[in-house]
Coordinates of C-alpha atoms and ligand atoms in Angstrom, one line a residue:
M117 CA -21.2 -2.2 -6.0
S118 CA -20.7 -2.1 -9.7
F119 CA -17.5 -1.7 -11.8
S120 CA -17.1 -1.1 -15.5
I121 CA -13.6 -1.6 -16.9
E122 CA -14.5 0.5 -20.0
R123 CA -15.6 3.4 -17.8
Y124 CA -12.6 3.0 -15.6
K125 CA -10.2 3.2 -18.6
E126 CA -11.9 6.3 -19.8
E127 CA -12.0 8.0 -16.4
S128 CA -8.7 6.9 -14.8
K129 CA -6.5 9.9 -13.9
K130 CA -4.1 11.2 -11.3
V131 CA -5.8 12.2 -8.1
D132 CA -7.0 15.7 -8.4
T133 CA -5.5 17.9 -5.7
T134 CA -6.9 21.2 -7.0
G135 CA -7.8 23.3 -4.0
V136 CA -5.9 21.3 -1.4
A137 CA -4.7 23.9 1.1
W138 CA -1.0 22.9 0.9
D139 CA 0.0 26.2 2.5
E140 CA -2.0 25.4 5.6
I141 CA -0.3 22.0 6.3
T142 CA 1.9 23.4 9.1
S143 CA -1.1 25.1 10.8
S144 CA -2.1 21.9 12.5
R145 CA 0.2 19.5 14.3
L146 CA 0.6 15.7 13.7
S147 CA 1.6 13.2 16.3
N148 CA 4.5 10.9 16.0
G149 CA 2.0 8.1 15.3
D150 CA 0.5 10.0 12.5
L151 CA 3.9 10.7 11.0
F152 CA 4.9 7.1 11.3
C153 CA 1.8 6.0 9.5
L154 CA 2.2 8.5 6.7
H155 CA 5.8 7.4 6.0
Y156 CA 4.7 3.7 6.0
M157 CA 1.7 4.5 3.7
M158 CA 3.9 6.6 1.3
D159 CA 6.5 3.8 1.1
I160 CA 3.8 1.2 0.3
E161 CA 2.1 3.4 -2.3
N162 CA 5.5 3.9 -3.9
H163 CA 6.2 0.2 -3.8
V164 CA 3.3 -0.5 -6.3
P165 CA 5.5 -0.8 -9.4
L166 CA 7.5 -3.6 -7.8
Y167 CA 4.4 -5.4 -6.7
L168 CA 3.2 -5.0 -10.3
S169 CA 6.4 -6.7 -11.5
H170 CA 5.4 -9.7 -9.5
L171 CA 1.9 -9.8 -11.1
L172 CA 3.0 -9.4 -14.7
V173 CA 4.8 -12.7 -14.7
T174 CA 1.8 -14.7 -13.5
R175 CA -0.9 -16.5 -15.4
A176 CA -3.4 -13.9 -14.1
C177 CA -2.0 -11.4 -16.6
M178 CA -3.2 -13.5 -19.6
D179 CA -6.5 -11.6 -18.9
P180 CA -6.6 -8.4 -20.9
I181 CA -9.2 -6.9 -18.6
L182 CA -6.8 -7.3 -15.7
T183 CA -3.9 -5.8 -17.5
A184 CA -6.0 -2.8 -18.6
F185 CA -6.9 -2.3 -15.0
L186 CA -3.3 -2.6 -13.8
A187 CA -2.1 -0.1 -16.4
C188 CA -4.4 2.6 -15.0
W189 CA -4.2 1.4 -11.3
N190 CA -0.4 1.7 -11.3
Y191 CA -0.6 5.3 -12.6
E192 CA -3.1 6.3 -9.9
E193 CA -1.1 4.7 -7.1
L194 CA 2.0 6.6 -8.3
W195 CA 0.2 9.9 -7.5
H196 CA -0.9 8.6 -4.1
G197 CA 2.8 8.1 -3.2
E198 CA 3.8 11.4 -4.8
N199 CA 1.2 13.4 -2.9
L200 CA 1.9 11.8 0.5
G201 CA 5.6 12.6 -0.1
R202 CA 4.7 16.2 -1.0
F203 CA 2.6 16.5 2.2
L204 CA 5.4 15.3 4.4
N205 CA 7.9 17.6 2.8
L206 CA 5.6 20.6 3.2
Y207 CA 5.0 19.6 6.8
G208 CA 8.7 20.1 7.3
I209 CA 10.2 16.6 7.0
H210 CA 13.1 16.8 4.6
F211 CA 13.9 13.8 2.4
D212 CA 14.4 13.3 -1.3
A213 CA 11.5 11.2 -2.3
Q214 CA 13.3 9.5 -5.2
E215 CA 16.3 8.7 -3.0
R216 CA 14.0 7.2 -0.4
I217 CA 12.2 5.0 -2.9
A218 CA 15.5 3.8 -4.3
N219 CA 16.7 2.9 -0.7
V220 CA 13.5 1.0 0.1
R221 CA 13.9 -1.1 -3.0
A222 CA 17.6 -1.7 -2.6
N223 CA 17.0 -2.8 1.0
L224 CA 14.8 -5.6 -0.3
G225 CA 17.9 -7.2 -1.9
F226 CA 17.7 -10.6 -3.4
S227 CA 14.5 -11.5 -1.6
N228 CA 12.6 -9.4 -4.2
S229 CA 13.8 -11.5 -7.1
A230 CA 13.3 -14.7 -5.2
S231 CA 9.7 -13.7 -4.4
I232 CA 9.0 -12.9 -8.1
L233 CA 10.2 -16.3 -9.1
A234 CA 8.1 -18.0 -6.4
T235 CA 5.0 -16.1 -7.4
M236 CA 5.5 -16.9 -11.1
T237 CA 6.1 -20.6 -10.4
G238 CA 3.1 -20.8 -8.0
S239 CA 0.8 -19.1 -10.5
W240 CA 1.6 -21.5 -13.3
M241 CA 1.2 -24.5 -11.0
L242 CA -2.1 -23.2 -9.6
K243 CA -5.0 -23.1 -12.0
D244 CA -7.0 -20.9 -9.7
F245 CA -4.2 -18.5 -8.9
S246 CA -6.3 -15.6 -10.1
A247 CA -8.9 -16.3 -7.4
V248 CA -6.3 -16.0 -4.7
Y249 CA -4.7 -12.9 -6.2
L250 CA -8.0 -11.1 -6.8
S251 CA -9.2 -11.8 -3.3
I252 CA -5.9 -10.5 -1.9
G253 CA -6.2 -7.4 -4.1
A254 CA -9.7 -6.8 -2.6
I255 CA -8.4 -7.2 0.9
N256 CA -5.5 -5.0 0.4
E257 CA -7.4 -2.1 -1.2
L258 CA -10.1 -2.3 1.4
T259 CA -7.5 -2.3 4.2
T260 CA -5.7 0.6 2.6
L261 CA -8.8 2.8 2.4
T262 CA -9.8 1.8 5.9
G263 CA -6.3 2.7 7.1
Y264 CA -6.6 6.1 5.5
G265 CA -10.0 6.6 7.2
A266 CA -8.5 5.7 10.5
L267 CA -5.6 8.1 10.0
I268 CA -8.1 10.9 9.2
R269 CA -9.9 10.2 12.4
K270 CA -6.7 9.9 14.6
S271 CA -4.9 12.9 13.2
G272 CA -7.8 15.3 13.0
H273 CA -5.6 17.3 10.5
P274 CA -7.9 19.2 8.1
V275 CA -5.5 19.3 5.1
L276 CA -4.6 15.6 5.5
K277 CA -8.3 14.8 5.7
D278 CA -8.9 16.5 2.4
L279 CA -6.0 14.8 0.6
L280 CA -6.7 11.4 2.0
S281 CA -10.4 11.6 1.2
R282 CA -9.5 12.2 -2.4
I283 CA -7.1 9.2 -2.4
V284 CA -9.8 7.1 -0.8
K285 CA -12.1 7.6 -3.7
D286 CA -9.5 5.9 -6.0
E287 CA -9.0 3.1 -3.5
R288 CA -12.8 2.4 -3.5
R289 CA -12.7 2.0 -7.3
H290 CA -9.7 -0.4 -6.9
F291 CA -11.5 -2.4 -4.3
A292 CA -14.7 -2.6 -6.5
F293 CA -12.6 -4.0 -9.4
Y294 CA -10.9 -6.7 -7.3
F295 CA -14.0 -7.6 -5.3
N296 CA -16.2 -8.0 -8.3
S297 CA -13.5 -9.9 -10.3
A298 CA -12.9 -12.3 -7.3
R299 CA -16.6 -12.9 -6.9
E300 CA -16.9 -13.7 -10.6
W301 CA -14.0 -16.2 -10.4
L302 CA -15.3 -17.8 -7.3
T303 CA -19.0 -18.1 -8.1
D304 CA -20.1 -21.7 -8.6
N305 CA -16.4 -22.8 -8.5
R306 CA -16.0 -24.9 -5.4
K307 CA -12.5 -25.9 -6.2
A308 CA -11.4 -22.3 -6.6
Q309 CA -13.2 -21.4 -3.3
R310 CA -11.3 -24.2 -1.4
V311 CA -7.9 -23.1 -2.9
D312 CA -8.6 -19.5 -2.1
R313 CA -9.6 -20.1 1.5
W314 CA -6.6 -22.4 2.0
M315 CA -4.1 -20.0 0.6
L316 CA -5.5 -16.9 2.4
D317 CA -5.3 -18.7 5.7
R318 CA -1.7 -19.5 5.0
V319 CA 0.0 -16.9 2.7
W320 CA -2.0 -13.7 3.3
K321 CA 0.0 -10.9 5.0
P322 CA -1.2 -7.4 6.0
V323 CA -0.5 -4.6 3.4
G324 CA 3.2 -3.7 3.4
Q325 CA 4.6 -6.7 5.3
G326 CA 7.7 -7.8 3.5
V327 CA 8.6 -4.3 2.6
K328 CA 8.2 -3.4 6.2
K329 CA 9.3 -5.5 9.2
Q330 CA 6.7 -7.2 11.5
E331 CA 7.3 -4.6 14.2
E332 CA 6.6 -1.8 11.8
V333 CA 3.4 -3.5 10.6
D334 CA 2.4 -3.9 14.2
A335 CA 3.2 -0.3 15.0
L336 CA 0.8 0.9 12.3
A337 CA -1.9 -1.6 13.2
L338 CA -1.8 -0.8 16.9
Y339 CA -1.7 3.0 16.4
L340 CA -4.6 3.0 14.0
F341 CA -6.8 0.1 15.2
D342 CA -6.2 -0.7 18.8
D343 CA -9.4 0.8 20.1
A344 CA -13.1 0.1 19.8
E345 CA -13.5 2.0 16.5
G346 CA -10.4 0.5 15.0
E347 CA -11.6 -3.0 16.0
A348 CA -14.9 -2.3 14.4
D349 CA -13.2 -1.1 11.2
L350 CA -11.2 -4.4 10.9
A351 CA -14.3 -6.5 11.7
S352 CA -16.1 -4.7 8.9
I353 CA -13.3 -5.6 6.4
D354 CA -13.5 -9.3 7.5
E355 CA -17.3 -9.1 7.1
K356 CA -17.1 -7.7 3.6
I357 CA -14.5 -10.1 2.4
G358 CA -16.6 -12.9 4.0
K359 CA -19.2 -12.2 1.4
L360 CA -17.0 -13.6 -1.3
P361 CA -18.1 -17.1 -2.3
G362 CA -16.3 -19.6 0.0
L363 CA -14.9 -17.1 2.4
A364 CA -17.8 -16.8 4.9
G365 CA -16.6 -16.2 8.4
I366 CA -13.0 -15.3 7.4
K367 CA -11.2 -13.3 10.1
L368 CA -7.9 -12.3 8.7
L369 CA -7.7 -8.7 9.9
S370 CA -9.2 -9.2 13.3
K371 CA -6.8 -12.1 13.9
S372 CA -3.9 -10.0 12.7
L373 CA -4.7 -7.3 15.3
Q374 CA -5.0 -9.9 18.0
E375 CA -1.5 -11.3 17.1
A376 CA 0.0 -7.7 17.1
R377 CA -1.6 -7.2 20.6
G378 CA -0.1 -10.5 21.7
R379 CA 3.4 -9.4 20.7
A380 CA 3.0 -6.1 22.4
R381 CA 1.9 -7.8 25.6
Q382 CA 5.0 -10.0 25.6
N383 CA 7.3 -7.0 25.0
P384 CA 5.7 -3.7 26.2
A385 CA 8.2 -1.6 24.2
W386 CA 7.3 -3.5 21.0
A387 CA 6.0 -1.3 18.2
S388 CA 5.5 1.8 20.3
R389 CA 9.2 2.3 20.5
L390 CA 9.4 2.8 16.7
I391 CA 6.9 5.7 17.0
D392 CA 8.4 7.2 20.2
N393 CA 11.9 7.1 18.6
E394 CA 10.6 8.6 15.3
E395 CA 12.0 5.7 13.4
W396 CA 10.8 6.5 9.9
A397 CA 13.9 7.4 8.1
V398 CA 15.1 4.7 5.6
K399 CA 18.8 4.1 5.6
P400 CA 20.6 3.1 2.3
P401 CA 21.6 -0.5 2.1
R402 CA 25.0 -1.4 3.6
K403 CA 26.0 -3.4 0.5
S404 CA 25.1 -2.7 -3.1
P405 CA 25.1 1.1 -3.1
I406 CA 22.1 2.7 -4.9
G407 CA 24.4 4.1 -7.6
G408 CA 25.2 0.6 -8.8
M409 CA 21.5 -0.2 -9.5
T410 CA 20.0 3.1 -10.6
T411 CA 20.9 6.3 -12.5
R412 CA 21.0 8.1 -9.2
R413 CA 24.8 8.6 -8.9
L414 CA 24.2 12.4 -8.8
S415 CA 22.2 14.4 -6.3
S416 CA 18.7 15.1 -7.5
D417 CA 19.6 18.8 -8.1
Q418 CA 22.4 17.8 -10.4
V419 CA 20.1 15.4 -12.3
M420 CA 17.7 18.3 -12.8
G421 CA 20.5 20.5 -14.1
L422 CA 20.4 22.8 -11.0
A423 CA 23.2 24.1 -9.0
P424 CA 23.2 23.1 -5.3
D425 CA 21.4 26.4 -4.5
G426 CA 18.7 25.7 -7.1
D427 CA 20.0 28.1 -9.7
P428 CA 19.9 26.4 -13.2
A429 CA 22.3 29.1 -14.6
R430 CA 25.1 28.0 -12.2
A431 CA 24.7 24.3 -12.9
R432 CA 27.8 22.2 -14.0
Ligands
LIG17 FE1 -3.1 4.0 -3.2
LIG18 FE1 -5.3 1.2 -4.5

């Protein structure tokens, strides 16, 4: 698996959706589990700029190759979120994507700022911070593309399959960058390997945890991976990550599935109730209204200069 940053910079672009049969989305049905996963995935794709804000204050970003990658990566991830939102809207689920993103962010509250400070401090204290960050990047990208593959399989929705397969191609390139960069950092560096292993065993969390609650993370994991094929998918992630120097035998994803199953055994309604009750809407925060933090004091139609019925001539 090779990766050239020069080639990536030249070729990076928004995911090409030419020819996606958007008008056939409603011809096939999606289950509640599919819809739950799609909302989760869209929210996490849309969270990338805030994740980036954590990275840009770390020592890892002294590396111009990494910042060049992040500049392109952030743009590509933006279009993943945009297209998942478009898909859901066309399926018939009505929400204002920008309003939803603002609500997800506002609900993080002070914990987001505290987390930026902790990441920044940790990175400057830890010489091999980049090894940890790059390994986590590789795990996250590989988990994401594996999750999309599982959702394609579960849903059997032809248009979703087409869209997600295009997104997966981007995720593969992201994984290649992180994996190769982590391997470069870890090769012949015993100290970095020890730090990486120690940190992954203690601080790693599945993609989306923190933005999403534990029960939501479990609902996604159990819906997508709680069968033989899903288990094999997760074992294959562990196996690939275990090829990084110092990480042989690591079992993060398989362990995480076991823990989710354990919580569901203790409380049979755990996780599945979120899917059964269609709990994918995001409520605005009770304190600190969105308008206080963003320019979104007007409805999106007013911001765009449209009258409520969509007629620009009748705006204002
Ligand atoms: Fe993505
Ligand atoms: Fe990605």
